[in-house]
CSV table of C-alpha atoms and ligand atoms in Angstrom, one decimal:
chain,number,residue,atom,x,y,z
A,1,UNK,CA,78.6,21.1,-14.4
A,2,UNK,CA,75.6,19.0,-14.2
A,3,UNK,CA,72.4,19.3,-16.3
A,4,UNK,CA,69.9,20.2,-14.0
A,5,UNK,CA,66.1,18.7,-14.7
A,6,UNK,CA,62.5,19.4,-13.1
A,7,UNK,CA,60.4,16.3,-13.5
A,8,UNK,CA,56.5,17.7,-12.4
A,9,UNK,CA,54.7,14.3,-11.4
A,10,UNK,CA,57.6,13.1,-9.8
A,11,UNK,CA,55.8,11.4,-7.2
A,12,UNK,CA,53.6,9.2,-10.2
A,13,UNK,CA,54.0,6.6,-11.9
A,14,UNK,CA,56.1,8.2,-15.1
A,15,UNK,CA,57.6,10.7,-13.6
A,16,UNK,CA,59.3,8.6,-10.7
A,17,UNK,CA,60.8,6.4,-13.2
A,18,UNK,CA,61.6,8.8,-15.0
A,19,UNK,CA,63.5,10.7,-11.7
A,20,UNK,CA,65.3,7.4,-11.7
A,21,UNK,CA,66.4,7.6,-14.8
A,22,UNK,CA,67.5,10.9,-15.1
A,23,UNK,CA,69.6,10.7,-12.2
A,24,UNK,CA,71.3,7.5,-13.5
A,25,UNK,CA,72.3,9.4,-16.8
A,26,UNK,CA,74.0,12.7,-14.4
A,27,UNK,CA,71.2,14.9,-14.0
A,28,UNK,CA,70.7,16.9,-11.0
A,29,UNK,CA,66.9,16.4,-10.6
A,30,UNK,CA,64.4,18.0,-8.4
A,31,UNK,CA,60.9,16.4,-8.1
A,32,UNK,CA,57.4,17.7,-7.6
A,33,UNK,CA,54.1,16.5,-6.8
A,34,UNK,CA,51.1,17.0,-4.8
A,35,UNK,CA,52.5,13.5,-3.3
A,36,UNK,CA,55.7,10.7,-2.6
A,37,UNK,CA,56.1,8.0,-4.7
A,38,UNK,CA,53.8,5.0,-3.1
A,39,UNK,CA,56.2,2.2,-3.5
A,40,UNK,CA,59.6,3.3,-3.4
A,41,UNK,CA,61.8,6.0,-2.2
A,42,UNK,CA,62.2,8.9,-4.9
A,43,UNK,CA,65.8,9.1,-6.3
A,44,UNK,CA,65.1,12.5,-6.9
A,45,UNK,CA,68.1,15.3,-5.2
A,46,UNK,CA,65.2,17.0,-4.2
A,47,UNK,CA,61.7,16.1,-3.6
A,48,UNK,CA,59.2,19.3,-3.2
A,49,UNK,CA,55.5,18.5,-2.0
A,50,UNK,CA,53.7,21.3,-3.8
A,51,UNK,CA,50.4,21.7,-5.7
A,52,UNK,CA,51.2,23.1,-9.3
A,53,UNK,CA,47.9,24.2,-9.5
A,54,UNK,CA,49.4,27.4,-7.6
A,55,UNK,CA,50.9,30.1,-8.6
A,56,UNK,CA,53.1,31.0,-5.5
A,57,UNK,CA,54.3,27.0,-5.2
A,58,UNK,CA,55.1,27.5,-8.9
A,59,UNK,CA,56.8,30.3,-8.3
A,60,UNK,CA,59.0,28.8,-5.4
A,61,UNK,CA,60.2,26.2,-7.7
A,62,UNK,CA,61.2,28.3,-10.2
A,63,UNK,CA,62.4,31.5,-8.3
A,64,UNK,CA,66.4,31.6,-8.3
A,65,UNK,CA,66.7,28.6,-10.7
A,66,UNK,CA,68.1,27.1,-13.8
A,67,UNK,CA,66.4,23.9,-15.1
A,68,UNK,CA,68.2,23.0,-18.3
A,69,UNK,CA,65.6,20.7,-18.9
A,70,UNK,CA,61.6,20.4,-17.0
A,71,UNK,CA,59.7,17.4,-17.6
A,72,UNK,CA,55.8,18.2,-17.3
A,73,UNK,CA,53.5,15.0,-16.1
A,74,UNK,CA,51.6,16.4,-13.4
A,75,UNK,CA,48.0,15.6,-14.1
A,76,UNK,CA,44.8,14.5,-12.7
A,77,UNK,CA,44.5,11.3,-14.3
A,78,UNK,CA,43.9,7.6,-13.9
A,79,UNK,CA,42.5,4.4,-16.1
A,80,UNK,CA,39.4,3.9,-17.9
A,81,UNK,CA,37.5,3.9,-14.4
A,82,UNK,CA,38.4,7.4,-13.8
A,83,UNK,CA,38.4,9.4,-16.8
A,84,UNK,CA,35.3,7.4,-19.0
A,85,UNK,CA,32.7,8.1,-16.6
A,86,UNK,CA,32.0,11.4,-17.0
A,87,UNK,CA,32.0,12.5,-13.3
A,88,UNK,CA,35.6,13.6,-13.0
A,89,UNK,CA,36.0,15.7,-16.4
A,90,UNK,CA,35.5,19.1,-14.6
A,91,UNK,CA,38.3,18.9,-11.9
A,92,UNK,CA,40.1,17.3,-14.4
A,93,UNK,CA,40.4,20.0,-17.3
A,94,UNK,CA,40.6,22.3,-14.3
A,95,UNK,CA,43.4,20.9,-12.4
A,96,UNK,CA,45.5,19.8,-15.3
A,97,UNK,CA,45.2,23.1,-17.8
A,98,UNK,CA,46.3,25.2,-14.5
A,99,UNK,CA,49.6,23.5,-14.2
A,100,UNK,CA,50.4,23.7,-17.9
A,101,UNK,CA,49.8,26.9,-17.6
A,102,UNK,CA,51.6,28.1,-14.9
A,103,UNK,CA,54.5,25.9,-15.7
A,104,UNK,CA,55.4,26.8,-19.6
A,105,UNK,CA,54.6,30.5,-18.3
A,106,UNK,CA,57.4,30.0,-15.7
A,107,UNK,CA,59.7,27.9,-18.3
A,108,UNK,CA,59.4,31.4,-20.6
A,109,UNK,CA,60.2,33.4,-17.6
A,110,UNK,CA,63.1,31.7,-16.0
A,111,UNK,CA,64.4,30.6,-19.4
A,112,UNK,CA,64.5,26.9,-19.3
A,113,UNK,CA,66.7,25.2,-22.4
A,114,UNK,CA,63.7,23.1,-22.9
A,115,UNK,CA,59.9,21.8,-22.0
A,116,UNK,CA,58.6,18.8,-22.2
A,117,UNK,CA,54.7,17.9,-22.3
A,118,UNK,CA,53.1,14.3,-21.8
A,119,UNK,CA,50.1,14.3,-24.0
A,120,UNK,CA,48.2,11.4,-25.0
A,121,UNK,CA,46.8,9.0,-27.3
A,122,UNK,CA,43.3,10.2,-25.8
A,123,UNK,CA,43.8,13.0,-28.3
A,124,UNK,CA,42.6,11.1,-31.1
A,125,UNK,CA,39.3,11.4,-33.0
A,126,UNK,CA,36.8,9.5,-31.6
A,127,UNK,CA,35.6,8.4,-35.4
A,128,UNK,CA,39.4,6.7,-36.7
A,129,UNK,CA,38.8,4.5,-33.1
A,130,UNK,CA,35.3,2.8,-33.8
A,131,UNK,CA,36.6,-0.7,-34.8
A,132,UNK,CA,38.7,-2.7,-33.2
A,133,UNK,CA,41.0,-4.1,-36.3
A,134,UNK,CA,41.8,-1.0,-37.7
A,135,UNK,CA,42.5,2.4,-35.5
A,136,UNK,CA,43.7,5.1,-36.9
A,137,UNK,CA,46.1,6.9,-34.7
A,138,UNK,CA,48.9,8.8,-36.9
A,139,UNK,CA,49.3,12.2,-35.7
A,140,UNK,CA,48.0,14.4,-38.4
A,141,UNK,CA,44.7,12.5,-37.8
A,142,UNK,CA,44.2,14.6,-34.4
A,143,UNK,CA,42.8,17.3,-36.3
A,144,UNK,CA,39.7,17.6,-37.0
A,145,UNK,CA,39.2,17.0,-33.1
A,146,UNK,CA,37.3,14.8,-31.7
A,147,UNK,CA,38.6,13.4,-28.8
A,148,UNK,CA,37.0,10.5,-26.9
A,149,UNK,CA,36.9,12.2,-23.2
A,150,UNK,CA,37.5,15.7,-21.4
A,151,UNK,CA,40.8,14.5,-20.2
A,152,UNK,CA,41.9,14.3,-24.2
A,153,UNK,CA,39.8,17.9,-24.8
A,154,UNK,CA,42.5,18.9,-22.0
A,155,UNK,CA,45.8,17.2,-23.4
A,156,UNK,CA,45.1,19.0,-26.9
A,157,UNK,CA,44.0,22.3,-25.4
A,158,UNK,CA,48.1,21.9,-23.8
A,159,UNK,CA,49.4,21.0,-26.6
A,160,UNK,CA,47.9,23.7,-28.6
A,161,UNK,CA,49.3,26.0,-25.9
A,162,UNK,CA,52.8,24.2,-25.6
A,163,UNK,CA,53.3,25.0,-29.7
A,164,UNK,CA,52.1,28.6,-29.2
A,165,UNK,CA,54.7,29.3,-26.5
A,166,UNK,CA,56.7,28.0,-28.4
A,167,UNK,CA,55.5,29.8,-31.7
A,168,UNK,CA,56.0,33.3,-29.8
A,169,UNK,CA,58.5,32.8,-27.6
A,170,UNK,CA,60.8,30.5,-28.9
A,171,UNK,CA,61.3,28.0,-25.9
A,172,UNK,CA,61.8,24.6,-27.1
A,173,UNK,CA,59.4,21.9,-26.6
A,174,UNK,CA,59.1,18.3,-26.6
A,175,UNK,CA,55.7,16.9,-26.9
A,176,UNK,CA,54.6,13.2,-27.1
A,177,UNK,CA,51.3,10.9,-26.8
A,178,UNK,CA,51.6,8.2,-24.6
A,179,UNK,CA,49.7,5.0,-25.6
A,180,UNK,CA,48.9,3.2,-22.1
A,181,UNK,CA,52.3,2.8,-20.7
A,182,UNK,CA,52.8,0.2,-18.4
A,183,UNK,CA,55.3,-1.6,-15.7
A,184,UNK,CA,55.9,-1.7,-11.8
A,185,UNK,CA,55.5,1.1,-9.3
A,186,UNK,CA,52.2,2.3,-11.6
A,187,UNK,CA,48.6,2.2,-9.4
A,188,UNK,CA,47.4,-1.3,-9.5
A,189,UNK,CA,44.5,-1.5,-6.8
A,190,UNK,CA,43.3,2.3,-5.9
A,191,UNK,CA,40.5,3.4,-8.8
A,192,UNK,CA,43.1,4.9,-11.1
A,193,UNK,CA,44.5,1.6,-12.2
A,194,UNK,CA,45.2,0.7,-16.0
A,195,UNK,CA,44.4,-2.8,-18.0
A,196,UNK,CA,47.5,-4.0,-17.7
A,197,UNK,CA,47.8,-4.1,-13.4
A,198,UNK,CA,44.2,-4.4,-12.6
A,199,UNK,CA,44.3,-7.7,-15.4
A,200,UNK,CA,46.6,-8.9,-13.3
A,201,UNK,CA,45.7,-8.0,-9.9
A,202,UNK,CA,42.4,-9.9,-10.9
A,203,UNK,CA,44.3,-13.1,-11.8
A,204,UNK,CA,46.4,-13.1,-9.0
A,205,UNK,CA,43.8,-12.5,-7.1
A,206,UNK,CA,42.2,-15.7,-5.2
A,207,UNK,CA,38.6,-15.4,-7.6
A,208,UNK,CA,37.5,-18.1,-9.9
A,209,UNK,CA,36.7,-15.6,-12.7
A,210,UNK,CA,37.7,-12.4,-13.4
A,211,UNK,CA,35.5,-9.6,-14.6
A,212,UNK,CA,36.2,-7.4,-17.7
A,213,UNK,CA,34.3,-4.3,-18.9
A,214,UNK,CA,32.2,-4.5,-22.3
A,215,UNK,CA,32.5,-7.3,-24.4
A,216,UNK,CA,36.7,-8.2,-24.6
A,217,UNK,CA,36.9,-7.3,-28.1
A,218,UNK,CA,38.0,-3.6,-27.6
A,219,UNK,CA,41.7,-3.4,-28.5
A,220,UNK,CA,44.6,-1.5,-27.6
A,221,UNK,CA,48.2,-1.4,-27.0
A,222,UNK,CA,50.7,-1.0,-24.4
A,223,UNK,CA,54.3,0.1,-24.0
A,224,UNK,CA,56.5,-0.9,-21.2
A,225,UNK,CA,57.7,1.9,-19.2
A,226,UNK,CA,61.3,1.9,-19.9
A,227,UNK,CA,60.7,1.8,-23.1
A,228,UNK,CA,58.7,5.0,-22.8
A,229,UNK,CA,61.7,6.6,-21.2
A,230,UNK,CA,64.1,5.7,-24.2
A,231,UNK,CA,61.9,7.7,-26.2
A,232,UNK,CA,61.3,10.5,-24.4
A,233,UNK,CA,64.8,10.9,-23.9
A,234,UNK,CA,65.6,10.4,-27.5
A,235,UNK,CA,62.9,12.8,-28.4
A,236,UNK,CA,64.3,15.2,-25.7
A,237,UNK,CA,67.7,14.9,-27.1
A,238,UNK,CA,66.2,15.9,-30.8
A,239,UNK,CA,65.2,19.1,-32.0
A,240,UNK,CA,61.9,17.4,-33.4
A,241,UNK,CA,58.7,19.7,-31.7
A,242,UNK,CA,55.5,18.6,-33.1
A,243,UNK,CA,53.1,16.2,-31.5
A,244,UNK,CA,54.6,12.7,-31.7
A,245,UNK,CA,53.3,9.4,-30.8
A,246,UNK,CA,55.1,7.3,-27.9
A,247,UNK,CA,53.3,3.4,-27.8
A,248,UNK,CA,53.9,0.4,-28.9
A,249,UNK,CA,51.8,-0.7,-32.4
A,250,UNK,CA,51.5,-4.4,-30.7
A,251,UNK,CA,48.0,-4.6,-31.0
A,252,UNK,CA,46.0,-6.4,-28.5
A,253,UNK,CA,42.4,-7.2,-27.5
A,254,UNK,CA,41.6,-6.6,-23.7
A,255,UNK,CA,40.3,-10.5,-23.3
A,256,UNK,CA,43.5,-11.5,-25.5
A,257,UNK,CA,45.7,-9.6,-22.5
A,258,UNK,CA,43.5,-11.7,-20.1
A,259,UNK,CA,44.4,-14.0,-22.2
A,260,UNK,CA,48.5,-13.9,-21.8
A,261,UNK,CA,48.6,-13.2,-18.3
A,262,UNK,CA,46.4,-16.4,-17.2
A,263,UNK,CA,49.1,-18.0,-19.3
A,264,UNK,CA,52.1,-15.5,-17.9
A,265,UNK,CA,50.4,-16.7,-14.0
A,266,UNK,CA,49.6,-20.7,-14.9
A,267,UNK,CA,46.1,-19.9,-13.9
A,268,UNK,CA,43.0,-20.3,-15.3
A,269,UNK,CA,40.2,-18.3,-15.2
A,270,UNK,CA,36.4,-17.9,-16.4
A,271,UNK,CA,36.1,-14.4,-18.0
A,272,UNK,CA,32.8,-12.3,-17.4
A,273,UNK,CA,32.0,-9.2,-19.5
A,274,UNK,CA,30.0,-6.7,-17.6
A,275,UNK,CA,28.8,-2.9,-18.0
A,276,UNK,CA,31.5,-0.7,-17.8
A,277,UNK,CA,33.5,2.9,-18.7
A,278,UNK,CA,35.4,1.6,-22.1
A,279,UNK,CA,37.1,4.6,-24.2
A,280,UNK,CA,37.5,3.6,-28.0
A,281,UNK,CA,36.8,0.4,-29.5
A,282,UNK,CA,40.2,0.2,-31.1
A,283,UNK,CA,43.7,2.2,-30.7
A,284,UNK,CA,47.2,1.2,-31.3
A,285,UNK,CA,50.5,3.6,-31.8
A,286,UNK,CA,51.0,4.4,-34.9
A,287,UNK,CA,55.1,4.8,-34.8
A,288,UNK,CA,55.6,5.7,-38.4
A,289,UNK,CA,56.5,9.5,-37.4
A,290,UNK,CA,58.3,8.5,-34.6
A,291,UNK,CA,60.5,6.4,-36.3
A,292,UNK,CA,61.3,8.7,-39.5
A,293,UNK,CA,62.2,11.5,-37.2
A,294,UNK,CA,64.0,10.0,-34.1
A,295,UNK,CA,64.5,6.3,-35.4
A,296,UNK,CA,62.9,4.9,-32.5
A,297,UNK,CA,60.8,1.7,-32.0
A,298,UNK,CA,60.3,-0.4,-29.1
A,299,UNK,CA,62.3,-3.4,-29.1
A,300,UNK,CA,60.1,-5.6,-25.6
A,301,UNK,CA,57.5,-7.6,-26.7
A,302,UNK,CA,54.2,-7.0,-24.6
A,303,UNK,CA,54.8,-10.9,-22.9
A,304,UNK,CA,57.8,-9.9,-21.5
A,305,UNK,CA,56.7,-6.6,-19.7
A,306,UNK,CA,54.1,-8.3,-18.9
A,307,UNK,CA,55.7,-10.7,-17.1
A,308,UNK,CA,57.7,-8.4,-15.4
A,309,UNK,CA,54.3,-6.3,-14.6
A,310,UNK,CA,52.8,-10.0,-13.2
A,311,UNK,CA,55.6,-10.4,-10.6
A,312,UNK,CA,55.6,-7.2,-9.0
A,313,UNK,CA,51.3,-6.8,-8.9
A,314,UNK,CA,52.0,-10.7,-6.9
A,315,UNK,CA,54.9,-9.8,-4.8
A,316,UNK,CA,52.1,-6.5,-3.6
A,317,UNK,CA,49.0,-8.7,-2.9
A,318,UNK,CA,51.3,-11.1,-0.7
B,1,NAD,P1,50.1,9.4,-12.5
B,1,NAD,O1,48.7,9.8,-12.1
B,1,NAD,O2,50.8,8.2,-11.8
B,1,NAD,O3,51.1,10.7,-12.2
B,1,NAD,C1,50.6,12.0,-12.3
B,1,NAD,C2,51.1,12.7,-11.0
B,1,NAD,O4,50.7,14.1,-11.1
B,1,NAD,C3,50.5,12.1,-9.7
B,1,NAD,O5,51.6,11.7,-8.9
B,1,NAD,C4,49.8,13.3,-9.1
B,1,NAD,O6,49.8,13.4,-7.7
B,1,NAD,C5,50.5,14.5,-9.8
B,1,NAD,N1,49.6,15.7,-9.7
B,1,NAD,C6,48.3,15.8,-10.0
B,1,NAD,N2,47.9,17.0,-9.8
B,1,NAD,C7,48.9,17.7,-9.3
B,1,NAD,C8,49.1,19.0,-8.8
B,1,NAD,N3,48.1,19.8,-8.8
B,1,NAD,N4,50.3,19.4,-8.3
B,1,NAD,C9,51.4,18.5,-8.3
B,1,NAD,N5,51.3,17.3,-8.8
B,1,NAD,C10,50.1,16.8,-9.2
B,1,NAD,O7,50.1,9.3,-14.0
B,1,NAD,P2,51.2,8.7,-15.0
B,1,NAD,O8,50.7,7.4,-15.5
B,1,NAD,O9,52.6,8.7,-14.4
B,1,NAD,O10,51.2,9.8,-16.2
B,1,NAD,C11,52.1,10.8,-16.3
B,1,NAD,C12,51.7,11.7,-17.4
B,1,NAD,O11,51.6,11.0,-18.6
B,1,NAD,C13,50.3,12.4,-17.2
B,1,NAD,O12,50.3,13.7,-17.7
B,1,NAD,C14,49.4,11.5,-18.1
B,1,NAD,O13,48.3,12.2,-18.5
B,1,NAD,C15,50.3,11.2,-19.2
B,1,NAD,N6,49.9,9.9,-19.9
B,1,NAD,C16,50.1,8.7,-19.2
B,1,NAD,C17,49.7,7.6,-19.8
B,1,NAD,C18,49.9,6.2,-19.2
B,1,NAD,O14,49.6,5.2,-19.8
B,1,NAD,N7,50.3,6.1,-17.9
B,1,NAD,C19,49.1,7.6,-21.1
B,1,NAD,C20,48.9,8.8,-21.7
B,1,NAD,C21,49.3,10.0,-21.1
């Protein structure tokens, strides 16, 4: 018999690659999200439109079934320009602590072999991120908590309440923090954009200088996306439940991405800093957890995904 898997975010950017690849390795997977996929056609079996902010479309997606595995990624997110200014942190603890809670309250209920939760790097105290050389991102260093925004208040709130579930009713989680994942099919021109796709929407774009917020110097780093689903599938496949850190530790400075993709795109460009939301100074994965417990590292170098990211944000504008 097939495994059978519930991705939650199917229709976004993570979780519709991660459909694909579920589906490609034998799952039976059914999808859900508030929305479609925006560039592609989901692979998903089946594809419910639902809010998971309710309880009765929770319960319709649960009632009568068996996930062997869920995979939780439904959340009201975006980039820097949507979680740093301030104006979307109540709708965002709002709408993402309801679906964590009435999904792992469902998971418990309906007895699904396992959970897994897509925390983030935004977890991380605010004071290890204040220079851009040396972050300090390993995941005891969460605690004491001082996270940078409400959308990483949120993320440890969940995983506090994945680990308790867990704690007193013994369903087996998977939790990991995402550092800025990155690749095709991901938002690139709508608000909710990340570095890495609006970078290169604003080279490919026909501008003679591109605009970048604060000074450049700010560093971080990224992971390509199917790297990210190697090591959620490894860590899936583990019995390993704590916290752990999924990124790359390639550290980069934002003007230093500029940078590579003026070189990836044979285009050059002025750069111009200007006022804008920015998150830490510095962050980078720290992998050394990761990599004890599972064995994992990524093996792509940022250039490459990056040229693969370049590509597709062209082939879109044309
Ligand atoms: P995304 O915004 O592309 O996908 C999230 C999906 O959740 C969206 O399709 C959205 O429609 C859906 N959603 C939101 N509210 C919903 C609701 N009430 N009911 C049903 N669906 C709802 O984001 P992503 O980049 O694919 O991220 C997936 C997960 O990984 C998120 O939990 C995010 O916080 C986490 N994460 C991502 C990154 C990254 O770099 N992309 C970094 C850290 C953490």
């Amino acid at each position: 018999m097939k495994k059978t898997a519930l991705v939650c975010g199917a229709g976004g950017f993570i979780g519709n690659h991660l459909v694909t690849r579920l589906v490609h390795e034998g799952f039976d997977v059914t999808g859900v999200d508030l929305v479609y996929p925006e560039y592609n056609k989901t692979d998903a079996h089946t594809f419910c439109i639902g809010d998971l902010r309710s309880q009765a479309a929770c319960d319709a997606l649960f009632i009568n079934k068996h996930y062997d595995e869920v995979y939780q990624l439904a959340a009201d997110m975006g980039g820097a320009g949507y979680i740093f200014t301030g104006v979307h942190d109540a709708d965002i603890i709002h709408n993402s602590a309801l679906i964590n809670l009435n999904i792992i309250e469902r998971c418990v209920q309906t007895g699904v072999g396992k959970v897994f939760f897509s925390s983030s790097a935004c977890v991380y105290n605010l004071n290890n991120q204040l220079e851009p050389d040396n972050p300090r991102c390993d995941e005891a260093s969460a605690i004491p908590a001082y996270p940078d925004s409400d959308y990483g208040w949120e993320k440890l709130f969940s995983e506090r309440l994945y680990l308790a579930y867990n704690r007193n009713y013994d369903i087996p989680i998977a939790i990991a923090r995402f550092h800025n994942i990155f690749g095709p099919r991901g938002a690139w021109n709508n608000g909710k954009e990340k570095a890495p796709a609006a970078i290169c929407r604003k080279i490919a774009e026909p501008t003679d200088h591109i605009e970048i917020w604060g000074d450049g110097k700010q560093t971080r780093s990224f992971l390509y996306i199917d790297e990210c689903l190697d090591g959620v599938r490894k860590l899936m496949d583990s019995d390993f439940m704590e916290p752990v850190n999924i990124g790359s530790d390639e550290m980069i400075s934002i003007d230093d991405l500029a940078k590579m993709v003026m070189n990836i795109a044979g285009i050059e460009k002025e750069i111009k800093h200007i006022d804008g939301p920015l998150g830490v100074r510095g962050r980078s994965s720290d992998n050394e957890l990761i990599y004890k417990k599972l064995g994992w590292k990524p093996a792509l170098k940022l250039y490459d995904g990056m040229v693969i990211l370049y590509k597709w944000v062209e082939q879109e504008i044309k």
